[in-house]
Amino acid sequence: MSVGKEQQAEKSIEALLEEQRLFEPFEEFRRNANVSDESIYEEASEDREGFWAKQAERLDWFEKWDKVLDWSNPPFAKWFVGGKLNVSYNCVDRHVKTWRRNKAAIIWEGEPGDERVLTYKDLHREVNKFANVLKGLGIKKGDRVTVYMPMIPELVIALLACTRIGAPHSVVFGGYSADSIRQRVEDAESNLVITADGGYRRGNLLPLKNNVDKALEGNTLVEKVIVYQRGENPEKVHMEPGRDLWWHELMEDAEVYCEPEPMDSEDMLFLLYTSGTTGKPKGVVHTTGGYLTSVTSTAHMIFDLKEEDVYWCTADIGWITGHSYMVYGPLSNGASVVMYEGGPDYPEKDRFWEIIEKYGVTIFYTAPTAIRAFMRWGTEWTEKHDLSSLRLLGTVGEPINPEAWMWYHKYIGNERCPIVDTWWQTETGSILISPLPGVVSTKPGSITRAFPGIEADVLDEHGNSVEPGQGGFLVIKSPWPSMLRTVYNDDQRFIDTYWSNYENTYFTEDTARKDEDGYIWILGRTDDVINVSGHRIGTMEVESAFVDHPKVAEAAVIGRSHDIKGQCIVAFITVKEGVEATPELNDELRQHVATKIGPIARPEKVYFSSDLPKTRSGKIMRRLLGDIAEGRVVGDTTTLADPSVIEQLVKQQQSG
Ligand code: PRX
């Protein structure tokens, strides 16, 4: 059985690497595309700074920059030095000054079916009022505000209000647990948290406020918590006297205009925590001018945003995709953005298709994991709906297998919508590698080529560019405007993680392959990060959660391939002396991790073992654990201190 699985795994990698299908841009699309001339690539590479300066001109600046790029102290870049601007002004005010004032900015649908549309004028009023609320609570420029909210318009309002007064936000994904919130609130040293009593997911109101209450136990820094009422029973919500305030009460008396704070181009715009090799998530720091320049221009060119488009990105705002391509990129372009609160299969498996039909969505951006789930659910759900409004499809977050790409192309795009497979990271801030839909031919499974002005390459370990057909490490060789500026309060980690493998070259931590046409194919990550449904989870974070349980002695966590999620979490556990490894304990431990980190980190499978496979020097051999979890023939075990451990684990794997 294990050999069969091994062959299967190899076959799918082979299939990916040998994918030869080529889809040229559709002629009609090309004719009307925002970018229809390939010369943009050459022009940008001849004068990168000139290209980015031109992109920055898409924004309204209070004061123009003196210098496009200061790279005199790498890896600490400064973009649009001396420029002053405000993000909320660019995302809202400048549209309100035009006919767009009554254009829909946010078309929102709650999971239970409630609907709201906020025009740019509505958004302007709410953002201004909430900015005044924040000011009234003493929040000043530079204060970090933690936001833990469901996908409701108030989340966008809260973010834009923060940017209006220059208070960097730190959004914590609504699926994270109390411990994860605590860690992030403490690291960011926030003194304000914005939350809601709950948010709907598969028919239930998730208890967001309870999680915040738990997270703040013993915290002395947080002075106020603002609570938006999403549920029906406000009297059931615990409100801590002197600390917790209702959103709607604060908004009642708020003034309707708040002067936007002129921010320096390099002032921090937001912090977003993401997983890496060590157990502690990194606070990725993004700044104002460069970030907004990159997300605005990429949204315009890659999503081909036109005035009449109805754009829907299904990502949660708790992730970078939601920040850049649900909020800042599209709103800065003055687009109409669809926002949906809940799950794709609630109440039925056609909820997404129903939303596309209902609002006439033209651009749809989602993740491969979702596409694979749709494939499994079958076309009976898509056939029920008219999807003919769609004209462009996007995917992000993990490699898309050619079969899923083809399904997306055929059943959602009706073979007439270009697909943009967009590669980027929390750290890159904006899409760096993706086709431009009007000019680049696509190959299912390939992210194609770098965006104009981005210098991507695949290098071998010596820093040489690999030959066509070869694999290596994906890097970005010159700075770009939306690059992370540092890891919050940890410049050394910033340098060590991204800039110490090659000189003045950004190390993405991804491996990739370049094909004969120079197209890039992502193979996977080099660090200890598992990509579960497009979400980054650090193996160390999960291991710390396990060993925090009183019955666990040691834990090793790895990623295993999964048909729908791309990867899933598998753990190998040794229990403490005298503890019995029962199926009940197995369930309890999986639940423990979900409670400690959040349901996305719930391990798929836990193996108990009397010991872990270690070298004689005590290092856990993860490669062997990977072999066991995947059901492959286990590799070389000669360096193991105790080879019998492997037999024990293989037996467990084979018995399911
Ligand atoms: O491994 C790459 C994968 O997701 C990682 C970044 O994760 P995160 O910071 O959570 O951001 C995800 C959304 C931007 C990358 O290092 N990844 C992202 N997009 C793609 C991808 N892998 C293959 N193809 C993609 N299009």
XYZ file of C-alpha atoms in Angstrom, residues 67-627:
561
model
C 13.402 60.338 -3.364
C 11.767 57.179 -4.734
C 13.974 54.638 -2.939
C 16.587 54.823 -0.237
C 18.462 51.485 -0.200
C 21.561 52.864 1.443
C 21.139 50.690 4.516
C 19.978 47.283 3.298
C 17.854 45.395 4.197
C 16.079 48.449 5.612
C 14.410 50.069 2.613
C 12.623 53.407 2.488
C 10.241 54.143 -0.329
C 8.909 57.526 -1.448
C 11.060 59.255 1.112
C 9.611 62.484 2.472
C 6.167 61.853 0.940
C 3.051 62.440 3.043
C -0.319 60.791 2.537
C -3.231 59.188 4.335
C -4.588 55.758 3.486
C -8.234 56.383 4.440
C -8.137 59.566 2.378
C -7.002 57.528 -0.613
C -9.502 54.722 -0.048
C -12.504 56.909 0.680
C -12.256 60.727 0.556
C -10.893 61.000 -2.928
C -13.781 58.917 -4.282
C -16.363 60.930 -2.386
C -15.133 64.011 -4.225
C -16.217 62.467 -7.534
C -19.367 60.853 -8.924
C -18.341 57.713 -7.046
C -19.779 59.162 -3.840
C -22.933 57.100 -4.304
C -21.210 54.095 -5.824
C -21.341 50.925 -3.720
C -18.076 50.538 -1.833
C -19.056 47.485 0.209
C -21.795 45.060 -0.761
C -22.109 42.919 2.321
C -23.955 39.704 2.956
C -24.203 38.173 6.406
C -24.284 34.427 6.747
C -27.907 34.345 7.949
C -28.835 36.248 4.765
C -28.943 39.841 6.033
C -27.636 42.413 3.552
C -26.105 45.864 3.655
C -24.681 48.152 1.019
C -22.384 51.000 1.997
C -21.689 53.612 -0.639
C -18.410 55.479 -0.573
C -20.290 58.355 1.100
C -21.642 55.999 3.768
C -18.211 54.549 4.313
C -16.757 58.049 4.600
C -19.253 58.998 7.290
C -18.739 55.829 9.321
C -14.946 55.903 9.058
C -14.818 59.547 10.113
C -17.135 58.984 13.038
C -15.247 55.947 14.223
C -11.929 57.767 13.847
C -13.356 60.400 16.192
C -14.430 57.663 18.607
C -10.875 56.329 18.660
C -9.476 59.805 19.218
C -12.011 60.375 21.974
C -10.666 57.291 23.750
C -7.205 58.769 23.638
C -5.800 56.710 20.757
C -2.988 58.623 19.095
C -0.801 58.293 16.049
C 1.516 55.309 16.513
C -0.677 53.427 19.055
C -1.243 49.793 18.018
C -4.893 48.773 17.957
C -5.776 45.064 17.996
C -8.831 44.118 15.948
C -10.599 40.763 16.399
C -13.825 40.875 14.428
C -16.036 38.841 12.119
C -16.383 39.670 8.428
C -18.761 42.604 8.812
C -18.488 46.132 7.362
C -17.449 47.459 10.778
C -14.189 45.573 10.413
C -13.347 47.611 7.311
C -14.570 50.762 9.049
C -12.341 50.038 12.053
C -9.262 49.504 9.879
C -9.802 52.624 7.810
C -10.492 54.671 10.958
C -7.161 53.489 12.399
C -5.363 54.562 9.248
C -7.149 57.918 9.351
C -5.604 58.821 12.693
C -2.327 57.006 12.068
C -2.815 54.210 14.610
C -1.399 50.967 13.169
C -3.831 48.068 13.363
C -3.033 44.490 14.210
C -5.814 42.230 13.006
C -6.155 38.832 14.660
C -8.062 36.282 12.567
C -11.479 35.564 14.116
C -10.726 31.814 14.125
C -7.811 32.215 16.526
C -8.124 31.283 20.174
C -7.776 33.358 23.346
C -4.121 32.349 23.732
C -3.293 33.499 20.222
C -5.008 36.833 20.864
C -3.152 37.248 24.153
C 0.199 36.611 22.512
C -0.499 39.153 19.770
C -1.978 41.836 22.034
C 1.047 41.546 24.302
C 3.631 41.572 21.537
C 2.024 44.627 19.920
C 1.545 46.296 23.330
C -1.952 47.364 22.359
C -4.049 49.336 24.772
C -7.247 49.052 22.758
C -9.015 45.991 21.349
C -11.923 46.219 18.915
C -14.178 43.177 18.726
C -17.788 42.023 18.380
C -20.010 39.864 20.503
C -19.716 37.270 17.754
C -19.819 36.419 14.078
C -21.820 33.787 12.203
C -20.178 30.619 10.962
C -22.215 27.620 9.810
C -25.242 28.834 11.676
C -23.536 29.516 14.988
C -22.524 32.800 16.559
C -18.827 32.354 17.360
C -18.098 33.721 20.834
C -15.505 36.335 19.885
C -16.028 38.508 22.941
C -15.560 35.556 25.312
C -12.231 34.833 23.647
C -11.155 38.440 24.129
C -12.190 38.332 27.794
C -10.077 35.215 28.322
C -7.173 36.691 26.394
C -7.166 39.794 28.536
C -7.203 38.036 31.905
C -4.296 39.517 33.811
C -3.486 42.011 31.073
C -2.846 45.446 32.546
C -2.105 47.342 29.353
C -5.459 47.152 27.583
C -7.622 49.995 28.844
C -10.649 49.759 26.571
C -12.470 47.154 24.519
C -14.961 48.321 21.895
C -17.672 45.753 21.171
C -19.835 45.750 18.053
C -23.184 44.073 18.555
C -23.647 41.466 15.831
C -25.777 38.972 17.794
C -29.312 39.328 19.011
C -28.882 39.188 22.762
C -26.705 42.031 23.990
C -27.850 41.401 27.551
C -26.079 38.016 27.412
C -22.738 39.638 26.626
C -20.454 40.215 29.563
C -19.324 43.847 29.550
C -16.479 44.587 31.923
C -17.353 47.814 33.741
C -14.923 50.639 33.017
C -13.286 48.682 30.177
C -15.877 47.527 27.657
C -17.886 49.910 25.523
C -20.583 49.287 22.914
C -19.695 50.437 19.404
C -23.205 51.792 18.729
C -23.263 53.870 21.890
C -19.902 55.433 21.118
C -20.994 56.208 17.558
C -24.198 57.968 18.596
C -22.529 61.250 19.437
C -19.441 61.048 17.254
C -18.671 64.025 15.008
C -19.003 63.321 11.285
C -15.658 64.644 10.162
C -12.163 63.833 11.305
C -9.193 65.471 9.628
C -7.005 62.711 8.096
C -3.578 62.577 9.695
C -0.811 63.314 7.169
C 1.384 60.236 7.531
C 4.956 59.931 6.495
C 5.394 57.450 3.676
C 7.449 55.252 6.030
C 5.134 55.452 9.063
C 3.861 52.033 10.153
C 0.458 51.265 8.614
C -0.185 47.910 10.183
C 1.211 44.875 11.882
C 0.138 41.376 10.925
C 1.347 38.282 12.730
C 2.363 35.240 10.749
C 3.973 31.896 11.473
C 7.591 31.079 10.926
C 10.158 28.560 12.053
C 10.183 29.409 15.752
C 7.189 29.059 18.035
C 6.554 32.776 18.308
C 4.603 34.382 15.437
C 6.330 37.285 13.730
C 4.771 40.737 13.695
C 5.237 41.695 10.060
C 5.519 45.490 9.756
C 4.091 47.291 6.733
C 4.396 51.012 6.123
C 2.180 53.532 4.401
C 3.303 54.894 1.014
C 4.996 51.846 -0.481
C 2.318 49.424 0.650
C -0.542 51.455 -0.764
C 1.342 52.028 -4.019
C 1.906 48.307 -4.531
C -1.570 47.101 -3.612
C -3.241 49.808 -5.685
C -1.224 49.116 -8.816
C -1.340 45.324 -8.577
C -5.116 45.365 -7.999
C -5.503 47.610 -11.029
C -3.317 45.562 -13.356
C -3.702 41.966 -12.167
C -7.421 42.076 -11.380
C -7.925 44.447 -14.295
C -10.286 46.509 -12.142
C -12.734 48.617 -14.143
C -15.253 51.122 -12.888
C -18.209 48.784 -13.420
C -16.665 45.678 -11.855
C -18.135 43.848 -8.901
C -15.141 42.370 -7.169
C -15.176 39.548 -4.649
C -12.221 38.228 -2.716
C -13.328 35.419 -0.420
C -10.387 35.720 1.996
C -10.947 36.686 5.596
C -9.578 40.117 6.496
C -7.641 38.379 9.272
C -5.116 37.295 6.624
C -2.918 39.423 4.382
C -5.059 38.611 1.332
C -8.012 40.256 3.032
C -5.948 43.313 3.986
C -4.480 43.907 0.545
C -7.156 42.653 -1.837
C -10.388 42.934 0.114
C -9.729 46.307 1.701
C -6.835 48.508 0.578
C -6.185 47.565 -3.064
C -9.782 47.570 -4.309
C -10.990 50.521 -2.231
C -8.031 52.652 -3.231
C -9.095 51.930 -6.831
C -12.695 52.956 -6.049
C -14.093 49.468 -6.706
C -17.334 47.871 -5.506
C -16.319 45.085 -3.148
C -18.469 42.122 -2.129
C -17.942 40.955 1.440
C -19.419 37.762 2.851
C -19.439 36.798 6.491
C -19.746 33.034 6.590
C -18.952 29.592 5.226
C -19.114 28.466 1.584
C -21.412 25.533 2.372
C -23.981 27.248 4.518
C -26.871 26.713 4.331
C -26.021 24.775 1.137
C -22.967 24.065 -0.938
C -23.923 26.656 -3.553
C -23.683 29.713 -1.307
C -20.768 31.232 -3.250
C -22.443 30.669 -6.628
C -25.651 32.135 -5.273
C -23.745 35.267 -4.187
C -22.029 35.583 -7.577
C -25.370 35.391 -9.348
C -27.161 37.664 -6.905
C -24.670 40.546 -7.088
C -23.377 39.994 -10.615
C -19.813 39.418 -9.442
C -17.342 39.993 -12.283
C -14.015 39.228 -10.584
C -13.685 36.308 -8.176
C -10.573 35.609 -6.096
C -10.307 32.496 -3.919
C -7.933 29.740 -2.762
C -7.083 26.321 -4.266
C -8.342 24.583 -1.140
C -11.798 26.062 -1.751
C -11.663 25.080 -5.418
C -10.789 21.488 -4.488
C -13.742 21.394 -2.093
C -16.042 22.721 -4.857
C -14.736 20.008 -7.174
C -15.588 17.375 -4.617
C -19.065 18.816 -4.061
C -19.687 18.559 -7.805
C -21.128 20.648 -10.586
C -24.718 20.103 -9.516
C -24.160 23.152 -7.270
C -22.600 25.401 -9.880
C -25.168 24.468 -12.536
C -27.977 25.870 -10.449
C -26.649 29.408 -10.945
C -25.946 31.873 -13.688
C -22.240 32.671 -13.421
C -22.054 34.516 -16.733
C -21.220 37.854 -15.065
C -17.727 36.540 -14.227
C -14.884 37.778 -16.414
C -11.719 37.097 -14.374
C -10.762 34.466 -11.795
C -7.938 34.498 -9.285
C -6.289 32.045 -6.922
C -3.858 32.463 -4.023
C -2.296 30.926 -0.967
C -0.834 27.597 -2.075
C 0.115 25.784 -5.241
C -2.901 24.953 -7.375
C -2.852 21.502 -8.910
C -3.519 21.498 -12.678
C -6.731 19.469 -12.204
C -8.168 22.126 -9.881
C -7.036 24.868 -12.275
C -8.823 23.137 -15.159
C -11.970 22.643 -13.124
C -11.980 26.322 -12.155
C -11.419 27.280 -15.784
C -14.141 25.024 -17.114
C -16.927 25.094 -14.567
C -16.571 28.527 -12.985
C -14.962 30.463 -15.823
C -16.920 28.688 -18.558
C -13.649 28.526 -20.515
C -13.708 32.257 -21.203
C -12.237 33.871 -18.058
C -8.499 34.285 -17.578
C -7.126 32.817 -14.348
C -4.515 34.737 -12.380
C -2.545 32.471 -10.043
C -1.061 35.058 -7.702
C 2.005 34.300 -5.594
C 2.886 36.431 -2.612
C 3.228 36.390 1.171
C 2.276 38.285 4.306
C 5.772 39.717 4.117
C 5.603 40.859 0.499
C 2.427 42.890 1.147
C 1.272 42.639 -2.438
C 1.269 40.144 -5.299
C 4.785 39.761 -6.727
C 4.387 36.917 -9.205
C 1.281 36.450 -11.351
C 0.218 36.684 -14.946
C -1.114 40.014 -16.213
C -4.348 38.642 -17.672
C -4.275 40.640 -20.901
C -0.729 39.803 -21.906
C 0.638 36.644 -20.275
C -0.265 33.151 -21.450
C -1.023 30.862 -18.534
C -0.111 27.262 -17.728
C -2.264 25.422 -15.176
C -0.254 25.199 -11.952
C 2.312 27.893 -12.746
C 2.417 31.375 -11.210
C 4.056 32.419 -14.509
C 6.246 35.525 -14.198
C 7.096 38.396 -11.889
C 4.984 41.535 -11.878
C 6.618 44.463 -13.687
C 9.193 46.117 -11.440
C 9.785 42.902 -9.462
C 13.035 41.026 -9.898
C 12.293 37.387 -9.000
C 14.643 34.486 -9.613
C 15.291 30.886 -8.635
C 18.783 30.352 -7.218
C 20.902 27.376 -6.286
C 22.588 27.238 -2.891
C 25.596 29.177 -4.207
C 23.454 32.040 -5.400
C 23.546 31.194 -9.110
C 20.421 31.438 -11.179
C 19.273 27.894 -11.982
C 19.124 26.620 -15.538
C 15.713 26.184 -17.169
C 14.096 23.005 -15.942
C 15.883 23.129 -12.597
C 14.640 23.782 -9.070
C 16.032 26.004 -6.334
C 15.153 28.774 -3.912
C 12.766 31.524 -4.896
C 14.213 34.966 -4.194
C 13.491 38.616 -4.925
C 16.655 40.376 -5.943
C 15.767 44.020 -5.458
C 13.504 45.896 -3.048
C 9.858 46.601 -3.863
C 7.542 49.201 -2.301
C 5.317 46.933 -0.180
C 8.065 44.788 1.298
C 7.942 44.241 5.031
C 10.173 46.758 6.774
C 11.034 44.591 9.741
C 9.669 42.097 12.270
C 8.050 44.140 15.016
C 10.612 44.840 17.745
C 12.968 42.272 16.251
C 15.252 43.622 13.514
C 17.598 40.702 14.042
C 14.912 38.143 13.249
C 14.073 40.159 10.135
C 17.693 40.033 8.988
C 18.235 36.385 9.932
C 15.048 35.074 8.352
C 14.952 36.893 5.052
C 18.335 38.444 4.304
C 21.056 36.121 5.505
C 20.985 33.436 2.802
C 22.106 35.663 -0.060
C 23.524 39.179 0.001
C 20.906 41.932 -0.270
C 18.450 39.441 -1.703
C 15.098 38.590 -0.147
C 14.767 34.901 0.667
C 11.120 33.861 0.274
C 11.497 30.502 2.070
C 9.808 28.877 -0.939
C 11.351 26.411 -3.331
C 10.461 26.726 -6.983
C 11.352 25.576 -10.441
C 11.852 27.548 -13.627
C 10.726 25.863 -16.834
C 12.049 26.197 -20.374
C 9.961 29.319 -20.959
C 11.132 30.930 -17.720
C 7.786 30.252 -16.046
C 7.909 29.773 -12.276
C 6.338 26.804 -10.485
C 6.168 26.769 -6.687
C 7.192 23.463 -5.128
C 6.849 24.154 -1.396
C 8.375 25.817 1.649
C 11.860 25.389 3.006
C 11.030 26.250 6.594
C 8.952 24.496 9.226
C 5.694 25.938 8.057
C 2.680 23.839 7.111
C 0.283 25.335 4.590
C -3.153 24.155 5.721
C -5.889 25.364 3.369
C -3.623 28.241 2.388
C -3.002 29.220 6.018
C 0.465 29.257 7.475
C 0.939 27.253 10.638
C 4.329 26.815 12.269
C 5.208 23.282 13.380
C 6.819 24.742 16.507
C 3.631 26.555 17.483
C 1.701 23.293 17.329
C 4.446 21.405 19.165
C 4.438 23.991 21.983
C 0.665 23.654 22.227
C 1.016 19.866 22.622
C 3.723 19.930 25.274
C 1.692 22.463 27.185
C -0.710 19.575 27.902
C 0.147 17.930 31.257
C 0.154 14.400 29.819
C 2.499 15.062 26.906
C 6.245 14.511 27.187
C 7.365 15.269 23.654
C 5.821 16.210 20.318
C 6.950 16.376 16.715
C 4.672 17.900 14.105
C 4.876 17.682 10.333
C 2.732 18.448 7.288
C 1.210 15.704 5.180
C -0.416 16.138 1.777
C -4.206 16.329 1.837
C -6.659 16.163 -1.070
C -8.637 19.251 -0.113
C -6.492 21.229 2.328
C -3.260 20.891 0.360
C -1.534 19.928 3.589
C -2.733 18.819 6.997
C -1.099 18.542 10.396
C 0.176 15.210 11.676
C 1.674 14.834 15.153
C 3.870 12.240 16.805
C 3.508 12.229 20.560
C 5.180 10.566 23.487
C 3.187 10.662 26.688
C 4.559 11.020 30.193
C 5.464 8.058 32.380
C 2.349 6.309 33.690
C -0.034 7.914 31.206
C -2.035 5.579 28.995
C -2.190 6.429 25.307
C -5.924 5.915 24.748
C -8.163 6.973 21.826
C -9.848 9.392 24.271
C -6.523 11.033 25.003
C -5.883 11.232 21.276
C -9.127 13.217 20.811
C -8.394 15.330 23.852
C -4.981 16.318 22.544
C -6.294 17.298 19.131
C -8.926 19.406 20.828
C -6.302 20.894 23.137
C -4.329 22.215 20.163
C -7.504 23.622 18.571
C -8.262 25.425 21.821
C -4.727 26.716 22.263
C -4.218 28.038 18.730
C -7.534 27.894 16.904
C -9.584 25.292 14.993
C -7.408 25.691 11.847
C -4.514 24.139 13.773
C -6.413 20.995 14.810
C -4.185 18.058 13.849
C -5.648 15.606 11.386
C -3.879 12.662 12.946
C -1.981 11.982 16.172
C 0.353 8.990 16.487
C 1.452 7.834 19.910
C 4.927 6.461 20.220
C 7.131 5.297 23.079
C 9.887 7.456 21.609
C 10.454 9.656 18.557
C 12.902 8.683 15.824
C 16.073 10.527 16.804
C 19.648 10.537 15.696
C 22.232 9.524 18.256
C 22.795 13.197 18.961
C 19.101 13.556 19.827
C 17.805 15.348 16.734
C 14.319 14.332 15.634
C 14.405 12.977 12.088
C 11.436 14.720 10.547
C 12.168 13.297 7.117
C 11.336 9.835 8.458
C 8.204 11.090 10.148
C 7.166 12.537 6.791
C 7.720 9.153 5.149
